[in-house]
């Protein structure tokens, strides 16, 4: 078995090629074939060049608190049929050591994408009850912050009953800040790079695997 990724899909959330990296693209790398790769973002750029991913507009989920805010990020999804997996990845907006209204705006941007990803994954699992979802990326907020619902949208059944299980929740503190250097301004927080797993609701009730 080769040690390198044989299959690769990469997002292109920003339709303006002059600022290619401003939307912080994500990728899925696999040793096994990837199918049905789709890029979900704020708006499609209509790029029909050979090799470009299928694009779909990211859904705004109709839940209290999910604002229709502008965010240049989305998520990337693909099937891994050889492993019985579906995969969705993202890189959500950080708060960049901000507070007040700016931090609130960044929270809304995270929650908008997290809710859209949860909605898509829940529908995907309902249509493919024999598969397992692997969802992850840099969510840019830990699971114990107490004010942000990003993780709850993926784990607590808020979106169509989806309840994914975080694989990092029990890690506890994952940072070790040097006092005064401001290199990592939030010591003693949990992981923000979080992989989660889950199955369709029918599978969960039967197996209790997750």
mmCIF file of C-alpha atoms in Angstrom:
data_model
loop_
_atom_site.group_PDB
_atom_site.id
_atom_site.type_symbol
_atom_site.label_atom_id
_atom_site.label_comp_id
_atom_site.label_asym_id
_atom_site.label_seq_id
_atom_site.Cartn_x
_atom_site.Cartn_y
_atom_site.Cartn_z
ATOM 1 C CA UNK A 1 0.000 0.000 0.000
ATOM 2 C CA UNK A 2 1.514 3.389 -0.959
ATOM 3 C CA UNK A 3 2.150 5.883 1.827
ATOM 4 C CA UNK A 4 0.974 8.875 -0.199
ATOM 5 C CA UNK A 5 -2.519 10.070 -1.065
ATOM 6 C CA UNK A 6 -3.634 8.730 -4.424
ATOM 7 C CA UNK A 7 -6.913 10.648 -4.536
ATOM 8 C CA UNK A 8 -7.328 14.352 -3.829
ATOM 9 C CA UNK A 9 -10.103 16.960 -3.987
ATOM 10 C CA UNK A 10 -9.537 20.618 -3.090
ATOM 11 C CA UNK A 11 -12.061 23.403 -2.508
ATOM 12 C CA UNK A 12 -12.132 26.744 -4.303
ATOM 13 C CA UNK A 13 -14.448 28.841 -2.158
ATOM 14 C CA UNK A 14 -13.253 32.189 -3.531
ATOM 15 C CA UNK A 15 -14.308 32.859 -7.141
ATOM 16 C CA UNK A 16 -11.715 35.661 -7.424
ATOM 17 C CA UNK A 17 -8.431 34.037 -8.435
ATOM 18 C CA UNK A 18 -6.508 37.211 -7.500
ATOM 19 C CA UNK A 19 -7.061 36.398 -3.812
ATOM 20 C CA UNK A 20 -6.917 32.635 -4.011
ATOM 21 C CA UNK A 21 -6.024 31.998 -0.375
ATOM 22 C CA UNK A 22 -8.326 34.445 1.412
ATOM 23 C CA UNK A 23 -11.029 31.822 1.967
ATOM 24 C CA UNK A 24 -8.687 29.215 3.474
ATOM 25 C CA UNK A 25 -9.319 26.248 1.228
ATOM 26 C CA UNK A 26 -9.627 22.684 2.482
ATOM 27 C CA UNK A 27 -8.841 19.317 0.925
ATOM 28 C CA UNK A 28 -9.653 15.638 1.268
ATOM 29 C CA UNK A 29 -6.769 13.239 0.634
ATOM 30 C CA UNK A 30 -7.325 9.510 0.426
ATOM 31 C CA UNK A 31 -5.668 6.242 -0.553
ATOM 32 C CA UNK A 32 -9.049 5.095 -1.791
ATOM 33 C CA UNK A 33 -11.268 6.501 -4.558
ATOM 34 C CA UNK A 34 -13.335 9.590 -3.788
ATOM 35 C CA UNK A 35 -16.635 10.103 -5.573
ATOM 36 C CA UNK A 36 -19.413 12.706 -5.652
ATOM 37 C CA UNK A 37 -17.115 15.506 -4.484
ATOM 38 C CA UNK A 38 -19.035 18.751 -3.990
ATOM 39 C CA UNK A 39 -17.941 22.209 -2.859
ATOM 40 C CA UNK A 40 -20.542 24.119 -0.833
ATOM 41 C CA UNK A 41 -19.941 27.846 -0.516
ATOM 42 C CA UNK A 42 -21.629 31.239 -0.318
ATOM 43 C CA UNK A 43 -22.169 31.429 -4.056
ATOM 44 C CA UNK A 44 -21.154 29.417 -7.090
ATOM 45 C CA UNK A 45 -18.771 30.951 -9.605
ATOM 46 C CA UNK A 46 -20.038 28.852 -12.498
ATOM 47 C CA UNK A 47 -16.633 27.446 -13.341
ATOM 48 C CA UNK A 48 -17.139 24.646 -15.822
ATOM 49 C CA UNK A 49 -13.477 23.989 -16.649
ATOM 50 C CA UNK A 50 -12.397 20.376 -16.865
ATOM 51 C CA UNK A 51 -11.416 19.033 -13.455
ATOM 52 C CA UNK A 52 -13.340 21.654 -11.447
ATOM 53 C CA UNK A 53 -15.513 20.434 -8.609
ATOM 54 C CA UNK A 54 -19.279 20.436 -8.655
ATOM 55 C CA UNK A 55 -20.457 23.523 -6.771
ATOM 56 C CA UNK A 56 -23.596 24.099 -4.751
ATOM 57 C CA UNK A 57 -24.758 27.116 -2.817
ATOM 58 C CA UNK A 58 -24.459 26.624 0.917
ATOM 59 C CA UNK A 59 -27.818 26.310 2.666
ATOM 60 C CA UNK A 60 -28.909 28.718 5.367
ATOM 61 C CA UNK A 61 -30.560 26.433 7.915
ATOM 62 C CA UNK A 62 -33.788 27.820 9.354
ATOM 63 C CA UNK A 63 -32.960 27.721 13.063
ATOM 64 C CA UNK A 64 -33.178 30.436 15.697
ATOM 65 C CA UNK A 65 -29.832 32.183 15.914
ATOM 66 C CA UNK A 66 -28.538 31.109 12.488
ATOM 67 C CA UNK A 67 -28.061 34.470 10.828
ATOM 68 C CA UNK A 68 -27.828 35.059 7.088
ATOM 69 C CA UNK A 69 -24.342 36.546 7.342
ATOM 70 C CA UNK A 70 -21.729 36.932 4.645
ATOM 71 C CA UNK A 71 -18.847 34.485 4.932
ATOM 72 C CA UNK A 72 -16.372 33.496 2.234
ATOM 73 C CA UNK A 73 -15.965 29.979 3.571
ATOM 74 C CA UNK A 74 -17.881 26.787 3.116
ATOM 75 C CA UNK A 75 -17.240 23.070 3.281
ATOM 76 C CA UNK A 76 -16.079 20.266 1.026
ATOM 77 C CA UNK A 77 -17.792 16.881 0.882
ATOM 78 C CA UNK A 78 -17.088 13.570 -0.845
ATOM 79 C CA UNK A 79 -17.931 9.873 -0.708
ATOM 80 C CA UNK A 80 -15.384 7.179 0.111
ATOM 81 C CA UNK A 81 -17.370 4.101 -0.973
ATOM 82 C CA UNK A 82 -14.534 1.605 -0.512
ATOM 83 C CA UNK A 83 -14.534 2.332 3.222
ATOM 84 C CA UNK A 84 -18.252 2.932 3.657
ATOM 85 C CA UNK A 85 -17.581 6.545 4.563
ATOM 86 C CA UNK A 86 -18.839 9.982 3.683
ATOM 87 C CA UNK A 87 -16.501 12.861 4.495
ATOM 88 C CA UNK A 88 -17.068 16.586 5.034
ATOM 89 C CA UNK A 89 -14.346 19.081 5.985
ATOM 90 C CA UNK A 90 -14.170 22.806 6.680
ATOM 91 C CA UNK A 91 -12.032 25.618 8.114
ATOM 92 C CA UNK A 92 -14.264 28.005 10.041
ATOM 93 C CA UNK A 93 -13.719 31.681 10.797
ATOM 94 C CA UNK A 94 -11.576 32.449 13.812
ATOM 95 C CA UNK A 95 -12.239 35.215 16.311
ATOM 96 C CA UNK A 96 -8.616 36.400 16.034
ATOM 97 C CA UNK A 97 -8.434 37.455 19.680
ATOM 98 C CA UNK A 98 -11.387 39.789 19.155
ATOM 99 C CA UNK A 99 -14.214 40.507 21.564
ATOM 100 C CA UNK A 100 -17.586 42.242 21.621
ATOM 101 C CA UNK A 101 -19.480 42.776 18.350
ATOM 102 C CA UNK A 102 -16.610 41.541 16.172
ATOM 103 C CA UNK A 103 -16.394 38.277 18.068
ATOM 104 C CA UNK A 104 -20.173 37.885 17.865
ATOM 105 C CA UNK A 105 -20.050 38.372 14.088
ATOM 106 C CA UNK A 106 -17.341 35.723 13.752
ATOM 107 C CA UNK A 107 -19.400 33.343 15.892
ATOM 108 C CA UNK A 108 -22.359 33.771 13.530
ATOM 109 C CA UNK A 109 -20.117 32.967 10.568
ATOM 110 C CA UNK A 110 -18.952 29.743 12.202
ATOM 111 C CA UNK A 111 -22.464 28.691 13.114
ATOM 112 C CA UNK A 112 -23.823 29.399 9.625
ATOM 113 C CA UNK A 113 -21.349 26.990 8.023
ATOM 114 C CA UNK A 114 -21.589 24.390 10.809
ATOM 115 C CA UNK A 115 -25.384 24.300 10.494
ATOM 116 C CA UNK A 116 -25.196 23.958 6.710
ATOM 117 C CA UNK A 117 -22.690 21.128 7.021
ATOM 118 C CA UNK A 118 -24.832 19.379 9.644
ATOM 119 C CA UNK A 119 -27.924 19.669 7.444
ATOM 120 C CA UNK A 120 -26.104 18.176 4.461
ATOM 121 C CA UNK A 121 -24.532 15.334 6.466
ATOM 122 C CA UNK A 122 -27.853 14.442 8.126
ATOM 123 C CA UNK A 123 -29.586 14.229 4.740
ATOM 124 C CA UNK A 124 -26.660 12.258 3.301
ATOM 125 C CA UNK A 125 -26.839 9.685 6.091
ATOM 126 C CA UNK A 126 -30.598 9.339 5.808
ATOM 127 C CA UNK A 127 -30.179 8.544 2.103
ATOM 128 C CA UNK A 128 -27.273 6.158 2.788
ATOM 129 C CA UNK A 129 -28.028 4.474 6.148
ATOM 130 C CA UNK A 130 -25.236 1.920 5.750
ATOM 131 C CA UNK A 131 -22.499 4.575 5.697
ATOM 132 C CA UNK A 132 -20.617 6.391 8.448
ATOM 133 C CA UNK A 133 -19.924 10.117 8.353
ATOM 134 C CA UNK A 134 -16.514 11.572 9.175
ATOM 135 C CA UNK A 135 -16.768 15.323 9.691
ATOM 136 C CA UNK A 136 -13.957 17.607 10.709
ATOM 137 C CA UNK A 137 -11.546 20.435 10.169
ATOM 138 C CA UNK A 138 -10.377 23.503 12.015
ATOM 139 C CA UNK A 139 -13.535 24.700 13.753
ATOM 140 C CA UNK A 140 -11.581 27.508 15.456
ATOM 141 C CA UNK A 141 -13.446 27.181 18.744
ATOM 142 C CA UNK A 142 -13.176 24.493 21.389
ATOM 143 C CA UNK A 143 -16.065 22.394 22.690
ATOM 144 C CA UNK A 144 -16.189 23.887 26.174
ATOM 145 C CA UNK A 145 -16.192 27.619 25.391
ATOM 146 C CA UNK A 146 -19.731 28.092 26.711
ATOM 147 C CA UNK A 147 -20.989 30.696 24.239
ATOM 148 C CA UNK A 148 -20.575 29.313 20.711
ATOM 149 C CA UNK A 149 -22.985 26.707 19.290
ATOM 150 C CA UNK A 150 -20.713 25.451 16.512
ATOM 151 C CA UNK A 151 -20.098 22.062 18.138
ATOM 152 C CA UNK A 152 -23.675 21.735 19.382
ATOM 153 C CA UNK A 153 -24.940 22.057 15.806
ATOM 154 C CA UNK A 154 -22.943 18.962 14.877
ATOM 155 C CA UNK A 155 -23.415 16.911 18.023
ATOM 156 C CA UNK A 156 -26.677 17.578 19.839
ATOM 157 C CA UNK A 157 -29.399 16.846 17.317
ATOM 158 C CA UNK A 158 -30.214 20.514 16.658
ATOM 159 C CA UNK A 159 -30.137 19.968 12.886
ATOM 160 C CA UNK A 160 -32.414 17.157 11.725
ATOM 161 C CA UNK A 161 -31.434 15.004 14.678
ATOM 162 C CA UNK A 162 -27.746 14.773 13.714
ATOM 163 C CA UNK A 163 -25.603 13.647 16.649
ATOM 164 C CA UNK A 164 -21.949 13.212 15.767
ATOM 165 C CA UNK A 165 -19.430 12.045 18.351
ATOM 166 C CA UNK A 166 -16.310 14.172 18.747
ATOM 167 C CA UNK A 167 -13.052 12.209 18.881
ATOM 168 C CA UNK A 168 -11.237 14.979 20.758
ATOM 169 C CA UNK A 169 -13.696 16.034 23.451
ATOM 170 C CA UNK A 170 -12.018 13.991 26.177
ATOM 171 C CA UNK A 171 -8.541 15.393 25.477
ATOM 172 C CA UNK A 172 -9.019 18.388 27.732
ATOM 173 C CA UNK A 173 -6.437 21.175 27.541
ATOM 174 C CA UNK A 174 -4.428 21.032 24.317
ATOM 175 C CA UNK A 175 -2.399 24.237 24.644
ATOM 176 C CA UNK A 176 0.506 25.357 26.809
ATOM 177 C CA UNK A 177 0.867 29.123 26.677
ATOM 178 C CA UNK A 178 4.022 30.948 27.729
ATOM 179 C CA UNK A 179 2.806 33.804 29.950
ATOM 180 C CA UNK A 180 3.110 37.186 28.304
ATOM 181 C CA UNK A 181 4.258 36.119 24.836
ATOM 182 C CA UNK A 182 0.765 36.337 23.269
ATOM 183 C CA UNK A 183 1.724 33.494 20.927
ATOM 184 C CA UNK A 184 -1.391 31.619 21.989
ATOM 185 C CA UNK A 185 -3.710 33.968 23.850
ATOM 186 C CA UNK A 186 -6.190 31.352 25.068
ATOM 187 C CA UNK A 187 -4.445 28.787 27.278
ATOM 188 C CA UNK A 188 -6.246 25.849 28.852
ATOM 189 C CA UNK A 189 -8.756 25.276 26.065
ATOM 190 C CA UNK A 190 -9.735 22.110 24.251
ATOM 191 C CA UNK A 191 -8.995 21.086 20.685
ATOM 192 C CA UNK A 192 -10.207 23.246 17.806
ATOM 193 C CA UNK A 193 -9.150 20.757 15.109
ATOM 194 C CA UNK A 194 -11.959 18.303 15.685
ATOM 195 C CA UNK A 195 -12.856 15.080 13.843
ATOM 196 C CA UNK A 196 -16.331 13.710 14.582
ATOM 197 C CA UNK A 197 -18.090 10.527 13.490
ATOM 198 C CA UNK A 198 -21.664 9.359 13.246
ATOM 199 C CA UNK A 199 -24.170 7.151 11.491
ATOM 200 C CA UNK A 200 -27.759 7.519 10.337
ATOM 201 C CA UNK A 201 -30.345 7.854 13.101
ATOM 202 C CA UNK A 202 -31.750 4.372 12.362
ATOM 203 C CA UNK A 203 -28.267 2.852 12.594
ATOM 204 C CA UNK A 204 -27.561 4.625 15.852
ATOM 205 C CA UNK A 205 -30.644 3.260 17.552
ATOM 206 C CA UNK A 206 -29.860 -0.281 16.458
ATOM 207 C CA UNK A 207 -26.155 -0.500 17.127
ATOM 208 C CA UNK A 208 -25.309 2.139 19.726
ATOM 209 C CA UNK A 209 -21.901 2.396 18.050
ATOM 210 C CA UNK A 210 -21.633 6.110 18.536
#
